[in-house]
mmCIF file of C-alpha atoms in Angstrom:
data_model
loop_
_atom_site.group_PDB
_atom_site.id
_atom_site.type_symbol
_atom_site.label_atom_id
_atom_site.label_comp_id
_atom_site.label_asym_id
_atom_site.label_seq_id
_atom_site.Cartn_x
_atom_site.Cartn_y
_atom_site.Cartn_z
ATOM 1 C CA UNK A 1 7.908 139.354 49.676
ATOM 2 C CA UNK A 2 5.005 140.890 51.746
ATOM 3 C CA UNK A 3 4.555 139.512 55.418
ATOM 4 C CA UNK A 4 1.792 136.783 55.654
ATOM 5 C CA UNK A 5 -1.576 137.970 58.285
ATOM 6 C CA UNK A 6 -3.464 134.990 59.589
ATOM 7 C CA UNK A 7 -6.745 135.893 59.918
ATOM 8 C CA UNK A 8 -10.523 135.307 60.711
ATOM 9 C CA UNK A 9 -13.268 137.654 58.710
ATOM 10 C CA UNK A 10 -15.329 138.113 62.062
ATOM 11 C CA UNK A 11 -12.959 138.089 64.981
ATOM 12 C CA UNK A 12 -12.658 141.653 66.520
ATOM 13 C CA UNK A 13 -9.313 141.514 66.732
ATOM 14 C CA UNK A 14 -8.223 140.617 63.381
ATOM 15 C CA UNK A 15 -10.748 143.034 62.172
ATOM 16 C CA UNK A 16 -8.722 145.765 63.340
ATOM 17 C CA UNK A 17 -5.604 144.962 62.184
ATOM 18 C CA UNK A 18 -6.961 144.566 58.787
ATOM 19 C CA UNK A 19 -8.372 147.819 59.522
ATOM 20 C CA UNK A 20 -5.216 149.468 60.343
ATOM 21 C CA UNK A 21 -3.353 147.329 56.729
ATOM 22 C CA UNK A 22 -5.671 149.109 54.934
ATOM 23 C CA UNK A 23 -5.473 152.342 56.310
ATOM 24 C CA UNK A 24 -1.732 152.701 56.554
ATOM 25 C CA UNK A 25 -1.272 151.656 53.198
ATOM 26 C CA UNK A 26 0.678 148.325 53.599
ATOM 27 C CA UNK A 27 0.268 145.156 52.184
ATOM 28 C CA UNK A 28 0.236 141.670 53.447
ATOM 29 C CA UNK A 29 -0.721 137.789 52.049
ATOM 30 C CA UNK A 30 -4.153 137.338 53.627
ATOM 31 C CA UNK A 31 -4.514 133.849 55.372
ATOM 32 C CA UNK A 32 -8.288 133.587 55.987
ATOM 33 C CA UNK A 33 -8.686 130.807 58.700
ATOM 34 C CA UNK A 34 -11.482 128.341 59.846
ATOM 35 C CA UNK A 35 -11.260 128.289 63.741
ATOM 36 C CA UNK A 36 -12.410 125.025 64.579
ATOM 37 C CA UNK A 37 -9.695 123.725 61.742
ATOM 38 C CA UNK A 38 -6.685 125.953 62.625
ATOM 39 C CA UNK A 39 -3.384 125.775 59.966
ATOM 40 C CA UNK A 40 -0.521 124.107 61.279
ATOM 41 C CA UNK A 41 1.096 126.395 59.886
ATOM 42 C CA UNK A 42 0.137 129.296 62.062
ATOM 43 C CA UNK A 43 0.322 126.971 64.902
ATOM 44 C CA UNK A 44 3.744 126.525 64.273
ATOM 45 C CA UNK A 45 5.120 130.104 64.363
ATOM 46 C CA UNK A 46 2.650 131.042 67.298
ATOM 47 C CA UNK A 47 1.231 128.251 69.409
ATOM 48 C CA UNK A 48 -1.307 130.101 71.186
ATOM 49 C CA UNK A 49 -3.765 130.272 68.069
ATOM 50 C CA UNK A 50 -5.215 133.473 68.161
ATOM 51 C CA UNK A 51 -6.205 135.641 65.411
ATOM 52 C CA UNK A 52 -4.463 137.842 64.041
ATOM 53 C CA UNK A 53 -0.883 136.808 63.800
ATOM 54 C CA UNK A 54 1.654 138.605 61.169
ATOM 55 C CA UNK A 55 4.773 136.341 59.947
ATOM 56 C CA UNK A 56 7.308 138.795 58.523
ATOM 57 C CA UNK A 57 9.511 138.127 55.681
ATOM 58 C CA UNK A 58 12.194 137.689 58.084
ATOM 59 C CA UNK A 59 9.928 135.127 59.968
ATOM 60 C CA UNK A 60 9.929 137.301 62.916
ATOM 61 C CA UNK A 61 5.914 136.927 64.421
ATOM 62 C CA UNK A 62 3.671 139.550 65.313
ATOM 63 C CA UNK A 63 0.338 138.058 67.414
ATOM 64 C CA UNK A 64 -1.210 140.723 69.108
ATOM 65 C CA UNK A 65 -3.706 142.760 67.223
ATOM 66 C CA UNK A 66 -2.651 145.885 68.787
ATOM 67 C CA UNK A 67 1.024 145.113 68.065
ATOM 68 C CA UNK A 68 -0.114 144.678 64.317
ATOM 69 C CA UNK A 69 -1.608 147.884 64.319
ATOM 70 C CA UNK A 70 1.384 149.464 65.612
ATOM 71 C CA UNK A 71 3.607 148.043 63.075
ATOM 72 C CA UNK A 72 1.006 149.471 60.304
ATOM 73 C CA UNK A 73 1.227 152.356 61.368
ATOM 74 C CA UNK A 74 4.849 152.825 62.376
ATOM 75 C CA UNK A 75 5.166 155.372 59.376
ATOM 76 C CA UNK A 76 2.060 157.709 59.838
ATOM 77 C CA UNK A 77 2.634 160.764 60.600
ATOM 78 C CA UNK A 78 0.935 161.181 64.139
ATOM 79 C CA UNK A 79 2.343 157.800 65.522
ATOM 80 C CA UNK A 80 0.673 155.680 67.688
ATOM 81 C CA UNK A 81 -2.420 156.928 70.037
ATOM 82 C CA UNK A 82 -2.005 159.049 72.836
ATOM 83 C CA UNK A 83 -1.820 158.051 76.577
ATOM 84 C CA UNK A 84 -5.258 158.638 76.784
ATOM 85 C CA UNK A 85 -6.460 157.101 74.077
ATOM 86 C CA UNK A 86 -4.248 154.314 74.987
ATOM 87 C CA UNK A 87 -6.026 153.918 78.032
ATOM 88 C CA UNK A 88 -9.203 153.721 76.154
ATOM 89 C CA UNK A 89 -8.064 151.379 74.276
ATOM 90 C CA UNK A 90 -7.217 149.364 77.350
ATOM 91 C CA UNK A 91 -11.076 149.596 79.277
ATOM 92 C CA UNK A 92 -12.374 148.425 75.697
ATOM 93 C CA UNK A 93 -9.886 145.466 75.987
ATOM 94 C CA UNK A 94 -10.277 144.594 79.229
ATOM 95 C CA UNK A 95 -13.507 145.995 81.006
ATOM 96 C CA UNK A 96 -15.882 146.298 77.702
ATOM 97 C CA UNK A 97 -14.644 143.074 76.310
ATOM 98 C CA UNK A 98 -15.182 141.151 79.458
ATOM 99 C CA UNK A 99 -18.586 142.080 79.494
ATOM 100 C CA UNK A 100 -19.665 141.887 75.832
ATOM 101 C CA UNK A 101 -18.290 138.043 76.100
ATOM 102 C CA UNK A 102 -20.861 137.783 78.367
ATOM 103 C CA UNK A 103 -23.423 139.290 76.844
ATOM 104 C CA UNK A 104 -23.221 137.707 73.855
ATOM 105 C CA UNK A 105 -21.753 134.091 75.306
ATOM 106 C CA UNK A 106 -23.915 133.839 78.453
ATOM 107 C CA UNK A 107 -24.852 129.914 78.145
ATOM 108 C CA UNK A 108 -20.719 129.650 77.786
ATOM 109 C CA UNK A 109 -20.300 131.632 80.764
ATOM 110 C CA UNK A 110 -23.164 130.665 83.170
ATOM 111 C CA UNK A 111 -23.885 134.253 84.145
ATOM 112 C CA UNK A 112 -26.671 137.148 83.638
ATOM 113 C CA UNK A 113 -26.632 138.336 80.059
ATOM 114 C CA UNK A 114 -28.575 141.607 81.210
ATOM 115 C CA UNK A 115 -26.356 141.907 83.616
ATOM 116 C CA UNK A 116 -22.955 141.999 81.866
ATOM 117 C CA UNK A 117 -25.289 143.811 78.903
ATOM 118 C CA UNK A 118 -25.728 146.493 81.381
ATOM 119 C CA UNK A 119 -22.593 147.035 81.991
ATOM 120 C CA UNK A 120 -20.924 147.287 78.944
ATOM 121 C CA UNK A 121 -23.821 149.780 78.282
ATOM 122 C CA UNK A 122 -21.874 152.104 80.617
ATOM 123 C CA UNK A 123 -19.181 151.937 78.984
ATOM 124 C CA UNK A 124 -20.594 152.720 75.817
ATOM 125 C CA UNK A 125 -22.125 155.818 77.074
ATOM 126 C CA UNK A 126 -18.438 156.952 77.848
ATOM 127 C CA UNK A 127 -17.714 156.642 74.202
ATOM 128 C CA UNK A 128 -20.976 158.537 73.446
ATOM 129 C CA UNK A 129 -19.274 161.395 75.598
ATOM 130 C CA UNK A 130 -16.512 161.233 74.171
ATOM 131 C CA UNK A 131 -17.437 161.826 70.796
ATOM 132 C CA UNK A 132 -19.030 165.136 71.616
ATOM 133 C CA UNK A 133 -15.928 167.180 70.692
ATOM 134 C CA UNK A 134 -14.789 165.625 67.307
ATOM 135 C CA UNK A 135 -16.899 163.198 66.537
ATOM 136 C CA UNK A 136 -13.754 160.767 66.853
ATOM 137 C CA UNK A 137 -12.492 158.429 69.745
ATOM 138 C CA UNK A 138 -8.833 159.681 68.959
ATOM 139 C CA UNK A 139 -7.784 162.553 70.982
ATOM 140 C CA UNK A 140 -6.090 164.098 67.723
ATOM 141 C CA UNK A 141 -8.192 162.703 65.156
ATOM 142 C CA UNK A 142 -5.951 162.990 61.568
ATOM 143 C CA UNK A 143 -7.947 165.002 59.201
ATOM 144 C CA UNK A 144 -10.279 162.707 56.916
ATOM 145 C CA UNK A 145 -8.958 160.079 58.261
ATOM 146 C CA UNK A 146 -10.219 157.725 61.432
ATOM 147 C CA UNK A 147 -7.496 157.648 63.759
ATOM 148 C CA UNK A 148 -6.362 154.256 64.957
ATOM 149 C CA UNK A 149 -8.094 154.558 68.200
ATOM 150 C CA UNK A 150 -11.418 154.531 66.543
ATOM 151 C CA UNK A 151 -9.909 151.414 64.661
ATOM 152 C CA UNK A 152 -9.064 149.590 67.446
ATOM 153 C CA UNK A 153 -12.378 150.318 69.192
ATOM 154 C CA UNK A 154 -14.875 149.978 66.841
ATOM 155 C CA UNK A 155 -15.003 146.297 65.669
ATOM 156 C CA UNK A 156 -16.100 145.715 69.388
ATOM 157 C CA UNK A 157 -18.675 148.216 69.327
ATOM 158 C CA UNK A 158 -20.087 146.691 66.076
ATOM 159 C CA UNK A 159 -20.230 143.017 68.057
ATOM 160 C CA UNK A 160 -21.713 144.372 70.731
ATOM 161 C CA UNK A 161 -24.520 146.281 68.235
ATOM 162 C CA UNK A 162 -25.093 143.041 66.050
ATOM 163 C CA UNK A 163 -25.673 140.500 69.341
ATOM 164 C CA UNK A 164 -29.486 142.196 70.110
ATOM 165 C CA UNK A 165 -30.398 145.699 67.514
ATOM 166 C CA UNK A 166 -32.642 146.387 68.769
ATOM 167 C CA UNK A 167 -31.440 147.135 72.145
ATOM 168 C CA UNK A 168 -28.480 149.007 71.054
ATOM 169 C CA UNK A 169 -30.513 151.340 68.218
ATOM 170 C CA UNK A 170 -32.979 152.655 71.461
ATOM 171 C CA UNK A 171 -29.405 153.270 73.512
ATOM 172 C CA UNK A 172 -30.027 157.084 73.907
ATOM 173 C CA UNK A 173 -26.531 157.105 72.571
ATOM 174 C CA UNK A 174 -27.205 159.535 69.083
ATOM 175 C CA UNK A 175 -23.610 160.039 68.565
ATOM 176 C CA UNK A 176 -22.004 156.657 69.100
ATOM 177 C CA UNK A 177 -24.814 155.566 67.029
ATOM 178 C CA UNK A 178 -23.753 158.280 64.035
ATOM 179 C CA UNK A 179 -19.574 157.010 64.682
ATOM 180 C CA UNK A 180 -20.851 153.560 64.214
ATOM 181 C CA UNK A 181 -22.941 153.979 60.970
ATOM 182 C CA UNK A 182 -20.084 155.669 59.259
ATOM 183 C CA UNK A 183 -17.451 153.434 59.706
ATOM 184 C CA UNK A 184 -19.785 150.629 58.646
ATOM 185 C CA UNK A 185 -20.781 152.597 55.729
ATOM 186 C CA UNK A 186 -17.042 153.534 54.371
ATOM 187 C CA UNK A 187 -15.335 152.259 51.897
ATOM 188 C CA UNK A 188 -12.721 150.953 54.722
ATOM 189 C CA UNK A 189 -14.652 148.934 55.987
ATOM 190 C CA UNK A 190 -15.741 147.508 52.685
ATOM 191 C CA UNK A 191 -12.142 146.437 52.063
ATOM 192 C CA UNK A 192 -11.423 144.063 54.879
ATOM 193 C CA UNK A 193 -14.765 142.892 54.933
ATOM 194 C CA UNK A 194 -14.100 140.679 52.358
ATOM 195 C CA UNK A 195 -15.029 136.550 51.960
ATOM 196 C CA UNK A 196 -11.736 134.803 51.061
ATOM 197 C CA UNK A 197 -11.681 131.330 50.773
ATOM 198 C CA UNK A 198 -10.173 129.640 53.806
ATOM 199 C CA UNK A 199 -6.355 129.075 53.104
ATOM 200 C CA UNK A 200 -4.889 125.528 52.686
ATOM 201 C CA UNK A 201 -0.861 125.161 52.048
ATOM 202 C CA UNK A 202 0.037 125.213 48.610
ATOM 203 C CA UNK A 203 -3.197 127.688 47.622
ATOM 204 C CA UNK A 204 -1.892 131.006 45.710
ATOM 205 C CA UNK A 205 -1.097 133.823 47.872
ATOM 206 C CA UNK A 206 -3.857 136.536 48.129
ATOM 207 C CA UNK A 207 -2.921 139.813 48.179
ATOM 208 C CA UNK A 208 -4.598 142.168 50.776
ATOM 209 C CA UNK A 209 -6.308 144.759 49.899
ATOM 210 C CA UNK A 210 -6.536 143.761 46.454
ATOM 211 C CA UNK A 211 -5.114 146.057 44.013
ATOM 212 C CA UNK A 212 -7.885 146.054 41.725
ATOM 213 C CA UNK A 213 -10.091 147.269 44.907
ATOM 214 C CA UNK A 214 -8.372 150.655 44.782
#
């Protein structure tokens, strides 16, 4: 038995931890979800119903994307992020997301989309900075490999590119701009980006990633 990951194709969040599945080498029974129609299923074993959540063989529950990432890559070799990238892991979660939201919802949220556009911008050009050195988020990037900072980060930075284009490709931002065309190029993110057919009980299990995509 492999553990089951409830997910949604688009969602940030479960982006990431599919992300880190596929990077870690695990395997899981992909759940693909319809938000406005939410399994009882996944309900059942975590009430909150947020994407991702991770039911282990055991039936113990994983729903936090970052704690899903954690447990896919409890075998690598350089662990879990470092303090500092933890804590830029935390400003995208908090700060970055809290404006993008806006941005992107602003009839939702009654405010300035400029405004909250503006100031995620900010935060983007910290990334930009960041990537002078290694051209990685990760403070100790793994050779050929994105490190899971860079996973956790970039399916936010994508959202934020795809709400206006146009405004992100004249950001003066040349290297975040690079980091973000790669990962959307690589075979990666090929892999999770794929369109399963929303689950309903009783449907054959769906292995994720797909053996035959190897």
């Amino acid at each position: 038995m492999v553990p089951v990951l409830y997910s949604f194709r688009r969602c940030p969040y479960a982006m990431r931890a599919r992300l880190a599945v596929v990077a870690n080498g695990r395997s899981v029974e992909l759940r693909e979800i319809v938000l406005r129609a939410k399994p009882a299923a996944m309900l059942e074993v975590s009430p909150k119903g947020t994407v991702p959540v991770l039911v282990m063989p055991d039936g113990s529950v994983i729903d936090e994307s970052l704690d899903i990432m954690r447990w896919a890559g409890a075998d690598a070799y350089d662990g879990w992020p470092t303090d500092a990238d933890t804590a830029l892991i935390a400003t995208n979660d908090d700060a970055f997301k809290h404006h993008l939201d806006r941005y992107k919802y602003a009839d939702r949220h009654g405010v300035d989309p400029v405004e909250h556009r503006d100031a995620a911008t900010v935060v983007l050009g910290a990334l930009d900075e960041r990537l002078r050195d290694t051209g990685s988020l990760g403070e100790n990037p793994r050779a050929g490999r994105p490190s899971m900072t860079d996973l956790a980060i970039m399916p936010f930075v994508r959202q934020f590119a795809q709400t206006d284009r146009s405004y992100f490709d004249g950001l003066p931002f040349e290297r975040l701009h690079a980091w973000l065309a790669t990962h959307l190029a690589s075979a990666l993110f090929a892999r999770i980006m794929i369109r399963p057919v929303p689950w309903q009980p009783g449907d054959p299990p769906i292995l994720f990633p797909a053996i035959d995509a190897e």
